[in-house]
CSV table of C-alpha atoms and ligand atoms in Angstrom, one decimal:
chain,number,residue,atom,x,y,z
V,1,MET,CA,47.2,101.6,113.3
V,2,GLY,CA,43.7,100.4,113.7
V,3,LEU,CA,42.3,97.0,113.0
V,4,THR,CA,39.1,95.1,112.9
V,5,ARG,CA,38.3,91.4,112.8
V,6,GLY,CA,35.4,89.5,111.4
V,7,PHE,CA,32.2,91.5,111.9
V,8,SER,CA,29.6,90.9,109.3
V,9,SER,CA,29.2,94.5,108.2
V,10,VAL,CA,32.8,95.6,108.5
V,11,PHE,CA,34.1,98.3,106.3
V,12,PHE,CA,37.5,99.4,107.3
V,13,LEU,CA,40.0,101.7,105.8
V,14,ILE,CA,43.4,102.9,106.7
V,15,PHE,CA,45.2,105.4,104.6
V,16,LEU,CA,48.7,106.8,104.8
V,17,PHE,CA,50.0,108.7,101.9
V,18,ALA,CA,53.0,110.7,101.4
V,19,LEU,CA,53.7,113.8,99.5
V,20,ALA,CA,57.0,114.6,101.2
V,21,THR,CA,60.1,115.3,99.2
V,22,ASN,CA,62.9,115.1,101.6
V,23,ALA,CA,63.9,113.0,104.6
V,24,GLN,CA,63.4,115.7,107.2
V,25,GLU,CA,59.9,116.5,106.0
V,26,GLU,CA,59.1,112.8,105.8
V,27,ARG,CA,59.4,112.5,109.5
V,28,ARG,CA,56.4,114.7,110.1
V,29,ILE,CA,53.0,113.1,109.9
V,30,LYS,CA,49.8,115.0,110.0
V,31,ILE,CA,47.0,112.8,111.2
V,32,PHE,CA,43.3,113.1,110.0
V,33,ASP,CA,41.3,110.9,112.4
V,34,VAL,CA,37.9,110.0,110.9
V,35,SER,CA,36.3,110.0,114.3
V,36,LYS,CA,37.1,113.7,114.6
V,37,TYR,CA,35.0,114.2,111.5
V,38,GLY,CA,32.0,112.5,113.2
V,39,ALA,CA,32.6,108.9,112.0
V,40,VAL,CA,30.9,106.4,114.4
V,41,ALA,CA,32.1,102.8,114.7
V,42,ASP,CA,28.8,101.2,115.3
V,43,GLY,CA,28.6,99.3,112.0
V,44,ARG,CA,25.3,101.1,111.2
V,45,THR,CA,25.9,104.9,110.9
V,46,ASP,CA,26.7,106.0,107.3
V,47,ASN,CA,30.2,107.4,107.7
V,48,THR,CA,30.7,108.3,104.0
V,49,LYS,CA,30.6,112.1,104.7
V,50,ALA,CA,33.1,111.9,107.6
V,51,PHE,CA,35.5,109.7,105.6
V,52,ARG,CA,35.3,111.9,102.5
V,53,GLU,CA,35.9,115.1,104.6
V,54,ALA,CA,38.9,113.6,106.3
V,55,TRP,CA,40.2,112.4,103.0
V,56,ASP,CA,39.6,115.8,101.3
V,57,ASP,CA,41.3,117.7,104.1
V,58,ALA,CA,44.3,115.3,104.0
V,59,CYS,CA,44.6,115.8,100.2
V,60,LYS,CA,44.5,119.6,100.6
V,61,TRP,CA,47.0,119.6,103.4
V,62,GLN,CA,50.0,121.4,102.1
V,63,GLU,CA,51.8,122.8,105.1
V,64,GLY,CA,55.4,121.9,105.0
V,65,LYS,CA,54.4,119.2,102.5
V,66,ALA,CA,54.3,116.8,105.5
V,67,ARG,CA,53.2,113.2,105.2
V,68,VAL,CA,49.5,112.9,105.9
V,69,ARG,CA,47.6,110.0,107.3
V,70,VAL,CA,43.9,109.4,107.3
V,71,TYR,CA,43.5,107.3,110.4
V,72,VAL,CA,40.7,104.9,111.1
V,73,PRO,CA,40.6,103.7,114.7
V,74,ILE,CA,39.7,100.2,115.8
V,75,GLY,CA,36.1,99.5,115.1
V,76,THR,CA,33.5,98.7,112.4
V,77,PHE,CA,32.7,101.6,110.1
V,78,TYR,CA,29.9,101.5,107.7
V,79,LEU,CA,30.3,103.3,104.4
V,80,LYS,CA,27.8,103.7,101.6
V,81,LEU,CA,30.4,104.6,98.9
V,82,SER,CA,34.0,103.6,98.5
V,83,ASP,CA,34.8,106.2,95.9
V,84,ILE,CA,37.0,108.2,98.2
V,85,TYR,CA,39.9,108.5,95.8
V,86,TRP,CA,41.9,111.2,94.3
V,87,HIS,CA,45.0,111.6,92.2
V,88,VAL,CA,47.5,110.4,94.8
V,89,ASN,CA,51.2,109.6,94.6
V,90,ARG,CA,52.8,107.1,96.9
V,91,LEU,CA,49.6,105.9,98.5
V,92,VAL,CA,50.0,103.3,101.3
V,93,VAL,CA,47.0,101.4,102.6
V,94,THR,CA,47.8,99.2,105.6
V,95,GLY,CA,47.0,98.3,109.2
V,96,GLY,CA,45.4,94.8,109.1
V,97,GLY,CA,41.8,95.9,108.5
V,98,ILE,CA,39.1,94.4,106.3
V,99,LEU,CA,37.4,96.1,103.4
V,100,ASP,CA,34.1,94.4,103.2
V,101,GLY,CA,32.3,95.2,100.0
V,102,GLN,CA,29.1,93.3,101.1
V,103,GLY,CA,28.7,92.4,97.4
V,104,SER,CA,26.4,89.4,97.8
V,105,SER,CA,23.4,91.7,97.8
V,106,ALA,CA,24.5,93.1,94.4
V,107,TRP,CA,26.0,90.0,92.7
V,108,THR,CA,22.5,88.8,91.6
V,109,ARG,CA,21.9,92.0,89.8
V,110,ASN,CA,25.4,92.4,88.4
V,111,SER,CA,25.5,94.0,84.9
V,112,CYS,CA,28.9,95.6,85.2
V,113,ARG,CA,30.8,95.0,82.0
V,114,GLU,CA,34.4,95.6,81.2
V,115,GLY,CA,35.0,99.2,80.5
V,116,SER,CA,31.8,100.4,82.2
V,117,SER,CA,32.3,103.6,84.1
V,118,ASN,CA,30.0,102.8,87.0
V,119,CYS,CA,32.1,99.9,88.3
V,120,GLY,CA,33.6,100.5,91.8
V,121,GLU,CA,37.3,101.1,92.1
V,122,PHE,CA,39.8,101.4,94.9
V,123,PRO,CA,43.5,101.6,95.1
V,124,VAL,CA,45.0,99.4,97.9
V,125,VAL,CA,48.1,97.8,99.1
V,126,ASN,CA,49.6,96.0,102.2
V,127,ASP,CA,48.2,93.8,104.9
V,128,ILE,CA,44.6,94.3,104.1
V,129,THR,CA,41.7,91.9,103.4
V,130,SER,CA,39.2,92.7,100.7
V,131,LEU,CA,36.0,90.7,101.2
V,132,ASP,CA,33.0,90.2,98.9
V,133,SER,CA,33.5,93.2,96.6
V,134,LYS,CA,30.5,94.0,94.4
V,135,THR,CA,32.7,93.7,91.2
V,136,THR,CA,36.4,93.9,90.8
V,137,HIS,CA,38.2,94.1,94.1
V,138,PHE,CA,41.2,96.2,93.1
V,139,LEU,CA,41.1,98.1,89.9
V,140,MET,CA,44.3,99.8,88.7
V,141,PHE,CA,44.2,102.0,85.6
V,142,GLY,CA,47.0,104.5,84.8
V,143,CYS,CA,49.0,103.4,87.9
V,144,SER,CA,52.7,102.9,88.2
V,145,ASN,CA,55.1,101.7,90.9
V,146,ILE,CA,52.5,100.0,93.1
V,147,ASN,CA,53.5,97.3,95.5
V,148,ILE,CA,50.7,95.1,96.7
V,149,SER,CA,51.7,92.5,99.2
V,150,ASN,CA,50.2,90.5,102.1
V,151,VAL,CA,46.7,91.1,100.8
V,152,VAL,CA,43.8,88.7,101.1
V,153,ILE,CA,41.1,89.0,98.5
V,154,SER,CA,38.1,86.8,99.0
V,155,ALA,CA,34.7,86.3,97.4
V,156,PRO,CA,32.8,83.1,96.6
V,157,GLY,CA,33.8,81.1,93.5
V,158,ASP,CA,30.3,81.7,92.0
V,159,SER,CA,30.2,85.5,92.4
V,160,PRO,CA,30.0,87.2,89.0
V,161,ASN,CA,32.7,89.5,87.6
V,162,THR,CA,34.6,89.7,90.9
V,163,ASP,CA,38.1,89.9,89.4
V,164,GLY,CA,40.7,90.0,92.2
V,165,ILE,CA,43.1,92.6,90.7
V,166,LYS,CA,42.5,94.2,87.4
V,167,ILE,CA,45.4,96.1,85.8
V,168,GLY,CA,45.2,98.2,82.7
V,169,SER,CA,47.4,101.0,81.2
V,170,SER,CA,49.7,100.6,84.2
V,171,ASN,CA,53.3,99.7,84.7
V,172,ARG,CA,55.7,98.5,87.3
V,173,ILE,CA,53.1,96.7,89.5
V,174,LYS,CA,54.3,94.2,92.0
V,175,ILE,CA,51.9,91.7,93.6
V,176,SER,CA,53.4,89.3,96.2
V,177,ARG,CA,52.4,87.1,99.1
V,178,THR,CA,48.8,87.5,98.3
V,179,GLN,CA,45.9,85.1,98.4
V,180,ILE,CA,43.1,85.5,96.0
V,181,ASP,CA,39.9,83.4,95.9
V,182,THR,CA,37.2,84.8,93.8
V,183,GLY,CA,34.6,84.2,91.1
V,184,ASP,CA,36.5,85.6,88.1
V,185,ASP,CA,40.2,86.2,87.2
V,186,CYS,CA,42.5,86.3,90.2
V,187,VAL,CA,44.6,88.8,88.3
V,188,SER,CA,43.7,90.2,84.9
V,189,ILE,CA,46.1,92.2,82.8
V,190,LEU,CA,44.7,94.4,80.1
V,191,SER,CA,46.1,96.5,77.3
V,192,GLY,CA,48.8,99.1,78.0
V,193,SER,CA,50.3,97.2,80.9
V,194,SER,CA,54.0,96.5,81.3
V,195,TYR,CA,56.4,95.2,83.9
V,196,ILE,CA,53.9,93.4,86.0
V,197,ASP,CA,55.6,91.1,88.6
V,198,ILE,CA,53.5,88.5,90.4
V,199,TYR,CA,55.1,86.1,92.8
V,200,ASP,CA,54.0,84.1,95.8
V,201,VAL,CA,50.4,84.3,94.9
V,202,PHE,CA,47.8,81.7,95.7
V,203,CYS,CA,44.9,81.7,93.3
V,204,GLY,CA,41.8,79.7,93.8
V,205,PRO,CA,39.0,79.3,93.3
V,206,GLY,CA,38.8,81.7,90.3
V,207,HIS,CA,39.7,81.9,86.6
V,208,GLY,CA,43.4,82.1,87.0
V,209,ILE,CA,45.9,84.8,85.9
V,210,SER,CA,44.9,86.2,82.5
V,211,VAL,CA,46.4,88.6,80.0
V,212,GLY,CA,43.4,89.9,78.1
V,213,SER,CA,41.1,89.8,76.6
V,214,LEU,CA,43.1,91.9,74.1
V,215,GLY,CA,42.3,93.3,70.7
V,216,LYS,CA,38.7,94.4,71.1
V,217,TYR,CA,39.5,98.0,70.1
V,218,PRO,CA,41.7,99.5,67.4
V,219,ASN,CA,45.0,101.1,68.6
V,220,GLU,CA,45.1,99.2,71.9
V,221,GLU,CA,48.5,99.6,73.6
V,222,ASN,CA,50.8,96.6,73.8
V,223,VAL,CA,51.3,94.4,76.9
V,224,TYR,CA,54.8,93.4,77.7
V,225,GLY,CA,56.9,92.2,80.6
V,226,LEU,CA,54.8,90.0,82.8
V,227,THR,CA,56.4,87.6,85.3
V,228,VAL,CA,54.4,85.0,87.3
V,229,LYS,CA,56.7,83.1,89.7
V,230,ASN,CA,56.3,80.8,92.6
V,231,CYS,CA,52.6,80.7,92.5
V,232,THR,CA,49.9,78.1,93.2
V,233,PHE,CA,46.7,77.7,91.3
V,234,SER,CA,44.1,75.5,93.1
V,235,ARG,CA,40.8,74.4,91.5
V,236,THR,CA,40.8,77.2,89.1
V,237,ARG,CA,39.3,77.3,85.6
V,238,ASN,CA,42.7,78.5,84.1
V,239,GLY,CA,46.2,78.7,85.3
V,240,VAL,CA,48.3,81.1,83.2
V,241,ARG,CA,46.2,82.3,80.3
V,242,ILE,CA,46.6,84.7,77.4
V,243,LYS,CA,43.4,85.5,75.5
V,244,THR,CA,42.6,87.7,72.5
V,245,TRP,CA,39.2,88.3,70.9
V,246,GLY,CA,38.4,86.1,67.9
V,247,SER,CA,38.5,88.8,65.3
V,248,SER,CA,40.7,91.4,66.9
V,249,PHE,CA,42.7,94.5,66.1
V,250,ALA,CA,46.5,94.5,65.9
V,251,SER,CA,48.7,94.9,69.0
V,252,ILE,CA,51.6,93.0,70.6
V,253,ALA,CA,51.6,90.9,73.7
V,254,ALA,CA,55.2,89.9,74.4
V,255,GLY,CA,57.8,88.9,77.0
V,256,PHE,CA,55.8,86.8,79.5
V,257,THR,CA,57.5,84.3,81.9
V,258,SER,CA,55.6,81.8,84.0
V,259,GLU,CA,58.0,79.8,86.3
V,260,ASN,CA,57.8,77.5,89.3
V,261,ILE,CA,54.1,77.0,89.3
V,262,PHE,CA,52.0,74.3,91.0
V,263,MET,CA,48.7,73.5,89.5
V,264,ASN,CA,46.2,71.7,91.8
V,265,ASN,CA,43.3,70.5,89.7
V,266,VAL,CA,43.2,73.2,87.2
V,267,GLU,CA,41.0,72.9,84.1
V,268,ASN,CA,43.4,74.7,81.7
V,269,PRO,CA,46.8,75.0,83.3
V,270,ILE,CA,48.6,76.5,80.3
V,271,ILE,CA,46.5,78.2,77.7
V,272,ILE,CA,46.7,80.7,74.9
V,273,ASP,CA,43.3,81.4,73.4
V,274,GLN,CA,43.2,83.7,70.4
V,275,GLN,CA,39.6,82.8,69.6
V,276,TYR,CA,38.1,84.1,72.8
V,277,CYS,CA,34.4,84.6,72.2
V,278,PRO,CA,32.2,84.5,75.3
V,279,GLU,CA,29.2,85.6,73.2
V,280,ALA,CA,27.5,83.4,70.6
V,281,ASN,CA,28.1,85.3,67.3
V,282,CYS,CA,31.8,86.3,66.9
V,283,LEU,CA,33.2,86.8,63.4
V,284,GLN,CA,35.3,83.9,62.3
V,285,VAL,CA,38.2,86.2,61.4
V,286,PRO,CA,41.7,85.5,62.9
V,287,SER,CA,43.1,87.8,65.7
V,288,HIS,CA,45.7,90.3,64.7
V,289,VAL,CA,47.3,90.4,68.2
V,290,GLN,CA,50.9,89.2,67.9
V,291,ILE,CA,51.9,87.0,70.8
V,292,LYS,CA,55.6,86.4,71.2
V,293,ASP,CA,58.5,85.6,73.5
V,294,ILE,CA,56.5,83.5,76.0
V,295,THR,CA,58.3,81.3,78.4
V,296,TYR,CA,56.9,78.5,80.6
V,297,LYS,CA,59.3,76.8,83.0
V,298,ASN,CA,58.9,74.2,85.7
V,299,ILE,CA,55.2,73.9,85.9
V,300,TRP,CA,53.8,70.8,87.6
V,301,GLY,CA,50.8,69.3,89.2
V,302,VAL,CA,47.3,68.1,88.2
V,303,SER,CA,45.1,69.1,85.3
V,304,SER,CA,41.5,68.4,85.7
V,305,THR,CA,41.0,68.0,82.0
V,306,LYS,CA,42.9,65.9,79.5
V,307,VAL,CA,44.3,68.9,77.5
V,308,ALA,CA,46.8,70.4,80.0
V,309,VAL,CA,48.6,72.6,77.5
V,310,LYS,CA,46.7,74.4,74.8
V,311,PHE,CA,48.0,76.9,72.3
V,312,GLU,CA,45.3,78.1,70.0
V,313,CYS,CA,47.1,80.9,68.2
V,314,SER,CA,46.1,83.1,65.3
V,315,LYS,CA,46.2,81.9,61.7
V,316,SER,CA,47.2,85.4,60.5
V,317,SER,CA,49.7,86.2,63.4
V,318,PRO,CA,51.0,82.8,64.7
V,319,CYS,CA,52.6,82.9,68.2
V,320,LYS,CA,56.3,83.3,68.0
V,321,ASN,CA,59.1,82.0,70.3
V,322,VAL,CA,57.0,80.1,72.8
V,323,VAL,CA,59.5,78.2,74.9
V,324,LEU,CA,58.5,75.4,77.3
V,325,THR,CA,60.9,73.8,79.8
V,326,ASP,CA,60.1,71.0,82.3
V,327,ILE,CA,56.4,70.7,82.3
V,328,ASN,CA,54.8,67.9,84.4
V,329,LEU,CA,51.1,67.9,84.4
V,330,SER,CA,49.1,64.8,85.0
V,331,TYR,CA,45.4,64.2,84.5
V,332,ASN,CA,43.6,63.7,87.8
V,333,GLY,CA,46.8,62.5,89.3
V,334,VAL,CA,47.5,59.8,86.7
V,335,ASP,CA,50.8,60.1,84.9
V,336,ASP,CA,51.2,60.7,81.1
V,337,VAL,CA,47.7,60.8,79.9
V,338,THR,CA,47.4,64.5,79.4
V,339,ILE,CA,47.9,66.0,76.0
V,340,SER,CA,49.0,69.2,74.4
V,341,GLU,CA,47.2,71.0,71.5
V,342,CYS,CA,48.9,73.4,69.2
V,343,SER,CA,47.8,75.5,66.3
V,344,ASN,CA,49.8,78.2,64.7
V,345,VAL,CA,52.6,78.3,67.3
V,346,ASN,CA,56.3,78.5,66.8
V,347,GLY,CA,58.9,78.0,69.5
V,348,ALA,CA,60.9,75.3,71.3
V,349,SER,CA,60.8,72.8,74.1
V,350,TYR,CA,63.5,71.8,76.6
V,351,GLY,CA,63.8,69.4,79.5
V,352,ARG,CA,61.2,66.8,80.5
V,353,HIS,CA,57.6,67.0,79.3
V,354,SER,CA,54.3,65.5,80.4
V,355,PRO,CA,52.2,65.9,78.3
V,356,PRO,CA,54.6,65.6,75.3
V,357,SER,CA,55.1,69.0,73.9
V,358,CYS,CA,53.5,70.0,70.7
V,359,VAL,CA,55.8,73.0,70.2
B,1,NAG,C1,56.8,95.4,98.6
B,1,NAG,O1,56.2,95.1,99.9
B,1,NAG,C2,56.8,94.0,100.6
B,1,NAG,C3,56.0,93.8,101.8
B,1,NAG,O2,55.9,95.0,102.6
B,1,NAG,C4,58.3,94.4,100.9
B,1,NAG,O3,58.9,93.3,101.5
B,1,NAG,C5,59.0,94.7,99.6
B,1,NAG,O4,60.3,95.1,99.9
B,1,NAG,C6,58.3,95.8,98.8
B,1,NAG,N1,58.9,96.0,97.6
B,1,NAG,C7,59.2,97.2,97.1
B,1,NAG,C8,59.9,97.2,95.8
B,1,NAG,O5,58.9,98.2,97.7
B,2,NAG,C1,61.0,81.4,94.1
B,2,NAG,O1,61.3,80.3,94.8
B,2,NAG,C2,62.7,79.9,94.7
B,2,NAG,C3,62.9,78.6,95.4
B,2,NAG,O2,62.2,78.6,96.6
B,2,NAG,C4,63.5,81.0,95.3
B,2,NAG,O3,64.9,80.7,95.3
B,2,NAG,C5,63.3,82.3,94.6
B,2,NAG,O4,63.9,83.4,95.2
B,2,NAG,C6,61.8,82.6,94.5
B,2,NAG,N1,61.6,83.8,93.7
B,2,NAG,C7,60.7,84.7,93.9
B,2,NAG,C8,60.7,85.9,92.9
B,2,NAG,O5,60.0,84.7,94.9
B,3,NAG,C1,56.4,64.0,86.8
B,3,NAG,O1,56.3,63.9,88.2
B,3,NAG,C2,56.2,62.6,88.7
B,3,NAG,C3,56.0,62.6,90.2
B,3,NAG,O2,57.0,63.4,90.8
B,3,NAG,C4,57.4,61.8,88.3
B,3,NAG,O3,57.3,60.4,88.7
B,3,NAG,C5,57.5,61.8,86.8
B,3,NAG,O4,58.7,61.2,86.4
B,3,NAG,C6,57.6,63.3,86.3
B,3,NAG,N1,57.5,63.3,84.8
B,3,NAG,C7,58.2,64.1,84.1
B,3,NAG,C8,58.0,64.0,82.6
B,3,NAG,O5,59.0,65.0,84.6
């Protein structure tokens, strides 16, 4: 497998994907080497055509249903577009390379809004670095059974809309041993997502791990089954957050567990915000998203604001069964001066609490 290290205009891709159906077939691998398609590793030549042709041929390869591999040798390959994707099952991206989005030239002109169709996207997985993406680094819509691990995602804390991993309408996504420092959410989980497992993730700087914003559109699919475990948030705006639009349509967000989490100077370590309104004139109508069965357990560290725990739930659909156990968050390192704020929340608290629980 190829690799590259630290050049300024590095764009590096390694693909291996499998269409095989039995063990014998799986042993055979058909290689599509991008250099055979005319790709040049000089960091200047536009290799988009060569990469696309190698990818297309790999996708079309049917013979014996062998595994196919799009191979990128060691070097620095410049690509104009990263939209070399397809409907692929069991994609593996690996090899220690760097995907350098060179986004700093575009961040100042960023107008990419959630749901916009001209935002870049890329499916990726193991032992890879994604650097300075123009917008979201990894976007997963309609995906299932994806395992992301040993990935480094990096963009400056002030880069706009550079979500680390954005997941929507997807299920059974595992993210582990991954470091995300970026200008927006480290991971954002949108409607229609279920069974998302996040553990051993370091997030910061960034806006934390967020479910939502939910409820903007009618008939949004529910979000359920999210686990965030053994994670560190460092100097982030939020830790674990659930947010729904101020006046939002009905759906359900349920079954989330956040456990064993260290907060290092986080502005809002634990937050549910059902009045989310980044624009000035939102309707003052309660959200109809029902949030329930939410567990926070063993969360400690330092909040950089006084309100370390904040549950601002909907008047019309109060949060149900919010359970807190052993929370220890101090304000700027000083014990017992943080506070909790609750509105419209039902649930229970167990163990030791700082700040004192309001649930
Ligand atoms: C996910 O990837 C990690 C790292 O390669 C590996 O240890 C783990 O077993 C994988 N999990 C699954 C479910 O494939
Ligand atoms: C989380 O950390 C604990 C304690 O180190 C460990 O026992 C557990 O297996 C870890 N869980 C996951 C999902 O990584
Ligand atoms: C929080 O942690 C500090 C430092 O370890 C400890 O002294 C304090 O007793 C803990 N407070 C609670 C409520 O667990």
